[in-house]
mmCIF file with all atom_site columns, C-alpha atoms in Angstrom:
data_model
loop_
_atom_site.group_PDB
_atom_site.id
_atom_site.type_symbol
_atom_site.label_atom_id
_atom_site.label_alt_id
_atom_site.label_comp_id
_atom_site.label_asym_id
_atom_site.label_entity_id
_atom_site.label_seq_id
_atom_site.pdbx_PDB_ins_code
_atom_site.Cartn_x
_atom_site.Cartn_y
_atom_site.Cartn_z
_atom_site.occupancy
_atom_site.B_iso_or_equiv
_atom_site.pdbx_formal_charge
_atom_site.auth_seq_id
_atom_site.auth_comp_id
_atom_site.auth_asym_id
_atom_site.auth_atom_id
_atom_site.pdbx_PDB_model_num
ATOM 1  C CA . UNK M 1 1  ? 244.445 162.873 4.425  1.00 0.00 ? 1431 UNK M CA 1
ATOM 2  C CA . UNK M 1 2  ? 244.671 161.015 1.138  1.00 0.00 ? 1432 UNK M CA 1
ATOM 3  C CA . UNK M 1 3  ? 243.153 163.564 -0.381 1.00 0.00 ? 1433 UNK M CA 1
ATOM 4  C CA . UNK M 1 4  ? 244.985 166.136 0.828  1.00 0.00 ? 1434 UNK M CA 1
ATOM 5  C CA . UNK M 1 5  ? 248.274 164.252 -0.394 1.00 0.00 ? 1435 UNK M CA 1
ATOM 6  C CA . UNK M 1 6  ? 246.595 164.371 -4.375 1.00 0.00 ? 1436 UNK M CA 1
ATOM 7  C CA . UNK M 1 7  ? 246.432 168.214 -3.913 1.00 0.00 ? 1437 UNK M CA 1
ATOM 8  C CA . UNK M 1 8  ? 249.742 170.557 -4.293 1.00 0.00 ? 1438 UNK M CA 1
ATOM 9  C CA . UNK M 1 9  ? 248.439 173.513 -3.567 1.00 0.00 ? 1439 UNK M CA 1
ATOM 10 C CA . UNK M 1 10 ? 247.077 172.488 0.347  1.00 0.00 ? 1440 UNK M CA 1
ATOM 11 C CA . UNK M 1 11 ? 250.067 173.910 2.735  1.00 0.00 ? 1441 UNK M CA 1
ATOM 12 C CA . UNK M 1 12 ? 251.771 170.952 4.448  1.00 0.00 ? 1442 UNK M CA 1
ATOM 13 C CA . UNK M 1 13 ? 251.039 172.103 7.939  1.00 0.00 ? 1443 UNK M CA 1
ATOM 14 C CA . UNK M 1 14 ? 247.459 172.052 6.970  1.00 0.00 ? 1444 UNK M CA 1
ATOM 15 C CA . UNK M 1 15 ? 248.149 168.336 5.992  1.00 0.00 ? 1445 UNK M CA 1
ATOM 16 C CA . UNK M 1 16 ? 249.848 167.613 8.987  1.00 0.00 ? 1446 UNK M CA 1
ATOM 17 C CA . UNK M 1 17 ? 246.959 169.312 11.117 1.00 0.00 ? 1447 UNK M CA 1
ATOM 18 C CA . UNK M 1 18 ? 244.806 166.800 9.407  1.00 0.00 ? 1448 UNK M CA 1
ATOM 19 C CA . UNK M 1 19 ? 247.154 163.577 10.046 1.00 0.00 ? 1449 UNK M CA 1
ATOM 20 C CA . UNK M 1 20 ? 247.508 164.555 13.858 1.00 0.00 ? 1450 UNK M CA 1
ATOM 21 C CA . UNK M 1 21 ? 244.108 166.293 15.470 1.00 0.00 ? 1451 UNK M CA 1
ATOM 22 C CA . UNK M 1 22 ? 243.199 162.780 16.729 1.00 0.00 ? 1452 UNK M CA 1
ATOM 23 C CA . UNK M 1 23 ? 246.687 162.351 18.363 1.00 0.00 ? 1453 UNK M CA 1
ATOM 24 C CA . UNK M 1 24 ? 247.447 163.296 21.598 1.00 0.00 ? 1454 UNK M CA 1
ATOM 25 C CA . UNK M 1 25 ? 250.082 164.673 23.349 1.00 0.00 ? 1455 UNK M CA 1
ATOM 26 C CA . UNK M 1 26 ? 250.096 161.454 25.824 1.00 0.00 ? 1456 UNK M CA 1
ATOM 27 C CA . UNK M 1 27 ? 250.233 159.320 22.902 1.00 0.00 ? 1457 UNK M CA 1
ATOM 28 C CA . UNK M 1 28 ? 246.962 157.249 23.380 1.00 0.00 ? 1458 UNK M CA 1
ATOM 29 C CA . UNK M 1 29 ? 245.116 159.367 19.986 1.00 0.00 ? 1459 UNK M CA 1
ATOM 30 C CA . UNK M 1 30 ? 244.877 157.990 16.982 1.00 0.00 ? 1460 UNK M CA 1
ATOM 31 C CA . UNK M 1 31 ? 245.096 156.645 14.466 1.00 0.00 ? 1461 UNK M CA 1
ATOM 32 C CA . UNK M 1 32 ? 249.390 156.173 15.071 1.00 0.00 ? 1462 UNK M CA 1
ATOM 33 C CA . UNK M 1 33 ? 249.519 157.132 18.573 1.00 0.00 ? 1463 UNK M CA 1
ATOM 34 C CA . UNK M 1 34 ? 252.286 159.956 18.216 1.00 0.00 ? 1464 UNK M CA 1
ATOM 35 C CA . UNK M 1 35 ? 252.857 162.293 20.996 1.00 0.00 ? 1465 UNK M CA 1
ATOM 36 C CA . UNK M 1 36 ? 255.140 164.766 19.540 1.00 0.00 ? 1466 UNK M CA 1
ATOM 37 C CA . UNK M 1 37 ? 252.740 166.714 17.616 1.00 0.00 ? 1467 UNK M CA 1
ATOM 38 C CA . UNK M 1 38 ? 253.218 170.289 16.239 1.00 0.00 ? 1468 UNK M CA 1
ATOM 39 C CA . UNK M 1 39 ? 251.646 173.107 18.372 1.00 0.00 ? 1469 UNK M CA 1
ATOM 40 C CA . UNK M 1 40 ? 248.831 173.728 15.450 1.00 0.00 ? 1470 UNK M CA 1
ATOM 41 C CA . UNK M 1 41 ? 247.594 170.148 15.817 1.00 0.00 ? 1471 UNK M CA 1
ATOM 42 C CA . UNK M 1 42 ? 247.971 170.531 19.408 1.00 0.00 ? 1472 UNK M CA 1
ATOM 43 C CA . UNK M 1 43 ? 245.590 173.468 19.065 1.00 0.00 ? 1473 UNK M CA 1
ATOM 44 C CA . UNK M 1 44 ? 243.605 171.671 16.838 1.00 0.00 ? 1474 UNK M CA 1
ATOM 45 C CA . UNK M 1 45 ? 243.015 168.759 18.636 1.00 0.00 ? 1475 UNK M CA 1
ATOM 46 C CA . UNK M 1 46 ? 241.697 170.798 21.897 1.00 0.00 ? 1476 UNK M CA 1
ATOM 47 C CA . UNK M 1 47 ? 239.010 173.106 19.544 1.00 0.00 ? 1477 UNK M CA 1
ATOM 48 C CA . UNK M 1 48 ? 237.981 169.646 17.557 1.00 0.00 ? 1478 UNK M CA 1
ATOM 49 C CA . UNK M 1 49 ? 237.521 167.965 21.032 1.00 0.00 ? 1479 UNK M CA 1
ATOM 50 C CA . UNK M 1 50 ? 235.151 170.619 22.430 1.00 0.00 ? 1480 UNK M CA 1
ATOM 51 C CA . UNK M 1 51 ? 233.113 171.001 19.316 1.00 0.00 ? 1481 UNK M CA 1
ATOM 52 C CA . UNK M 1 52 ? 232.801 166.948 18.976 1.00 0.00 ? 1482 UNK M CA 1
ATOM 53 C CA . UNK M 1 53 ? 231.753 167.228 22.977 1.00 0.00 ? 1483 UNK M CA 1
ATOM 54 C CA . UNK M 1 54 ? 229.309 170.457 22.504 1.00 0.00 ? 1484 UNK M CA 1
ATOM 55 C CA . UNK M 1 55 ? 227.591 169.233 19.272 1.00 0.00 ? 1485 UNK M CA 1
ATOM 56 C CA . UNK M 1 56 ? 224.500 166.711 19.079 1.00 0.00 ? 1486 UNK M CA 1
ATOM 57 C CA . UNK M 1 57 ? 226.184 163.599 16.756 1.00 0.00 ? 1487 UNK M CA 1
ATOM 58 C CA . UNK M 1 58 ? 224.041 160.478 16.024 1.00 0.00 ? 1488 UNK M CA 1
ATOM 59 C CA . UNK M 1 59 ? 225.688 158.565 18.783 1.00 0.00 ? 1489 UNK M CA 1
ATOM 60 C CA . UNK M 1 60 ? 226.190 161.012 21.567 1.00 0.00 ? 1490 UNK M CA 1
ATOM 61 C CA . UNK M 1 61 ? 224.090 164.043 22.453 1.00 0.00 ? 1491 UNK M CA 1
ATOM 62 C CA . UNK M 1 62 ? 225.844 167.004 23.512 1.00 0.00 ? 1492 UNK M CA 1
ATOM 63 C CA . UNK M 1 63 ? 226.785 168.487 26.679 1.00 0.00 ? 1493 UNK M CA 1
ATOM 64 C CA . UNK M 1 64 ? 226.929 172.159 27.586 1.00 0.00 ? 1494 UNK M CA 1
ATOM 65 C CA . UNK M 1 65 ? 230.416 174.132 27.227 1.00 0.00 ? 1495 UNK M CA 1
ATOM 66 C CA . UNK M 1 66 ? 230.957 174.519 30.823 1.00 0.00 ? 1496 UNK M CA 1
ATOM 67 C CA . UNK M 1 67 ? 230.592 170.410 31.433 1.00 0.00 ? 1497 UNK M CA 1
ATOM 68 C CA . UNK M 1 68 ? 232.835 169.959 28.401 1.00 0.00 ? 1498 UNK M CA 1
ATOM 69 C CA . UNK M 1 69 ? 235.599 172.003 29.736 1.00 0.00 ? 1499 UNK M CA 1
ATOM 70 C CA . UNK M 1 70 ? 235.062 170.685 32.940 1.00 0.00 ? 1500 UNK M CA 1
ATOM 71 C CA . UNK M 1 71 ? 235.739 167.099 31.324 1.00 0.00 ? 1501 UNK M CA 1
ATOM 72 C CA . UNK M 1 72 ? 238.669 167.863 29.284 1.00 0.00 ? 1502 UNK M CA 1
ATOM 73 C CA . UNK M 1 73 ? 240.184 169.386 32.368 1.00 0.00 ? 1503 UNK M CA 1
ATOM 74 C CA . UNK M 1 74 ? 239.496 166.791 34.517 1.00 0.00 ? 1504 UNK M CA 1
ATOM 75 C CA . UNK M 1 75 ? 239.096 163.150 32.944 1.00 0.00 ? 1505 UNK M CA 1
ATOM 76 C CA . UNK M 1 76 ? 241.110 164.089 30.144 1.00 0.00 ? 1506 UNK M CA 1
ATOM 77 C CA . UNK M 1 77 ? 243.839 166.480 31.128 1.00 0.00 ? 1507 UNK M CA 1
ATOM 78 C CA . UNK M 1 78 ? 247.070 164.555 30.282 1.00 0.00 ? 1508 UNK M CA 1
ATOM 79 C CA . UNK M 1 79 ? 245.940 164.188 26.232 1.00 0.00 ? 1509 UNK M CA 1
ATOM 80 C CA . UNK M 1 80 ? 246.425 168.070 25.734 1.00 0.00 ? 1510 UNK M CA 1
ATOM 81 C CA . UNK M 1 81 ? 249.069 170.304 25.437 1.00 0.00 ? 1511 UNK M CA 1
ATOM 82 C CA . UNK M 1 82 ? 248.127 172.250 29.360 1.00 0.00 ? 1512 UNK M CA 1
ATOM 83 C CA . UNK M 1 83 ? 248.917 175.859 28.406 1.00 0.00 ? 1513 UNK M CA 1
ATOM 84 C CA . UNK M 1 84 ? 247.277 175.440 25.195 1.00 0.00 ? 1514 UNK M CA 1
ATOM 85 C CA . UNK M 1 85 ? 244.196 173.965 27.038 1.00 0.00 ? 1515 UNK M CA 1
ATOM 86 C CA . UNK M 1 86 ? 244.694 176.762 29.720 1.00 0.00 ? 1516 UNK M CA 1
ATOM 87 C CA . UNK M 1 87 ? 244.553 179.756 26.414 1.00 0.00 ? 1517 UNK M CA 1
ATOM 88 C CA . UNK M 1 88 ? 241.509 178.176 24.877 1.00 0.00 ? 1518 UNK M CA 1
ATOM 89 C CA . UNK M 1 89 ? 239.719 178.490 28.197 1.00 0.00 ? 1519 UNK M CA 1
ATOM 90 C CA . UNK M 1 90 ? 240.923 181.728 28.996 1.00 0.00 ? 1520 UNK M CA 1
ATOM 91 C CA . UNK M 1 91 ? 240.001 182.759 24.994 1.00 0.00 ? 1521 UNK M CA 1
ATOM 92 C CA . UNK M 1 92 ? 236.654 181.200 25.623 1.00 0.00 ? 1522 UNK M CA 1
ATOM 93 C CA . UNK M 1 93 ? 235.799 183.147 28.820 1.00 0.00 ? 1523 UNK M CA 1
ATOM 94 C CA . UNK M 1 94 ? 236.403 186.364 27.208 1.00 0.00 ? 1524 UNK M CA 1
ATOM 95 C CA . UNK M 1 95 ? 233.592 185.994 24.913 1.00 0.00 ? 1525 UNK M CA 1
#
């Protein structure tokens, strides 16, 4: 994000995507706890969420799609935006 700030040539939603993919529309994300986030970091959030949950990381080994969704739908519902959630599903089933 600091970085971002240096450079004038970076779009400022693409700077605000950056300061708010950890928030969550709940508030409990981080690293401010906002909830009224912009729809692109809303969308943002949801995509970074799966890939962090589908992708083998040195602390946590990943879990297949399906389980992932089935998380964010269930445990973790109220920290998305629900149609946005709802789209990416639907986009991801069409593949």
């Amino acid at each position: 994000e600091k970085i971002l700030d240096q450079k004038q040539m970076v779009p400022i939603i693409a700077k605000q995507i950056v300061h708010e993919h950890h928030e969550r529309v709940n508030g409990k994300g981080y690293p401010r706890g906002i909830k009224n986030l912009n729809v692109s970091s809303r969308i943002v959030a949801i995509a970074d969420c799966f890939n962090s949950l589908t992708s083998e990381r040195t602390y946590e080994k990943a879990i297949p799609p399906f389980e992932a969704l089935k998380l964010m739908i269930t445990t973790m519902k109220k920290e998305f935006d629900t149609t946005l959630l709802e789209r990416f599903i639907q986009m991801l089933s069409k593949n």
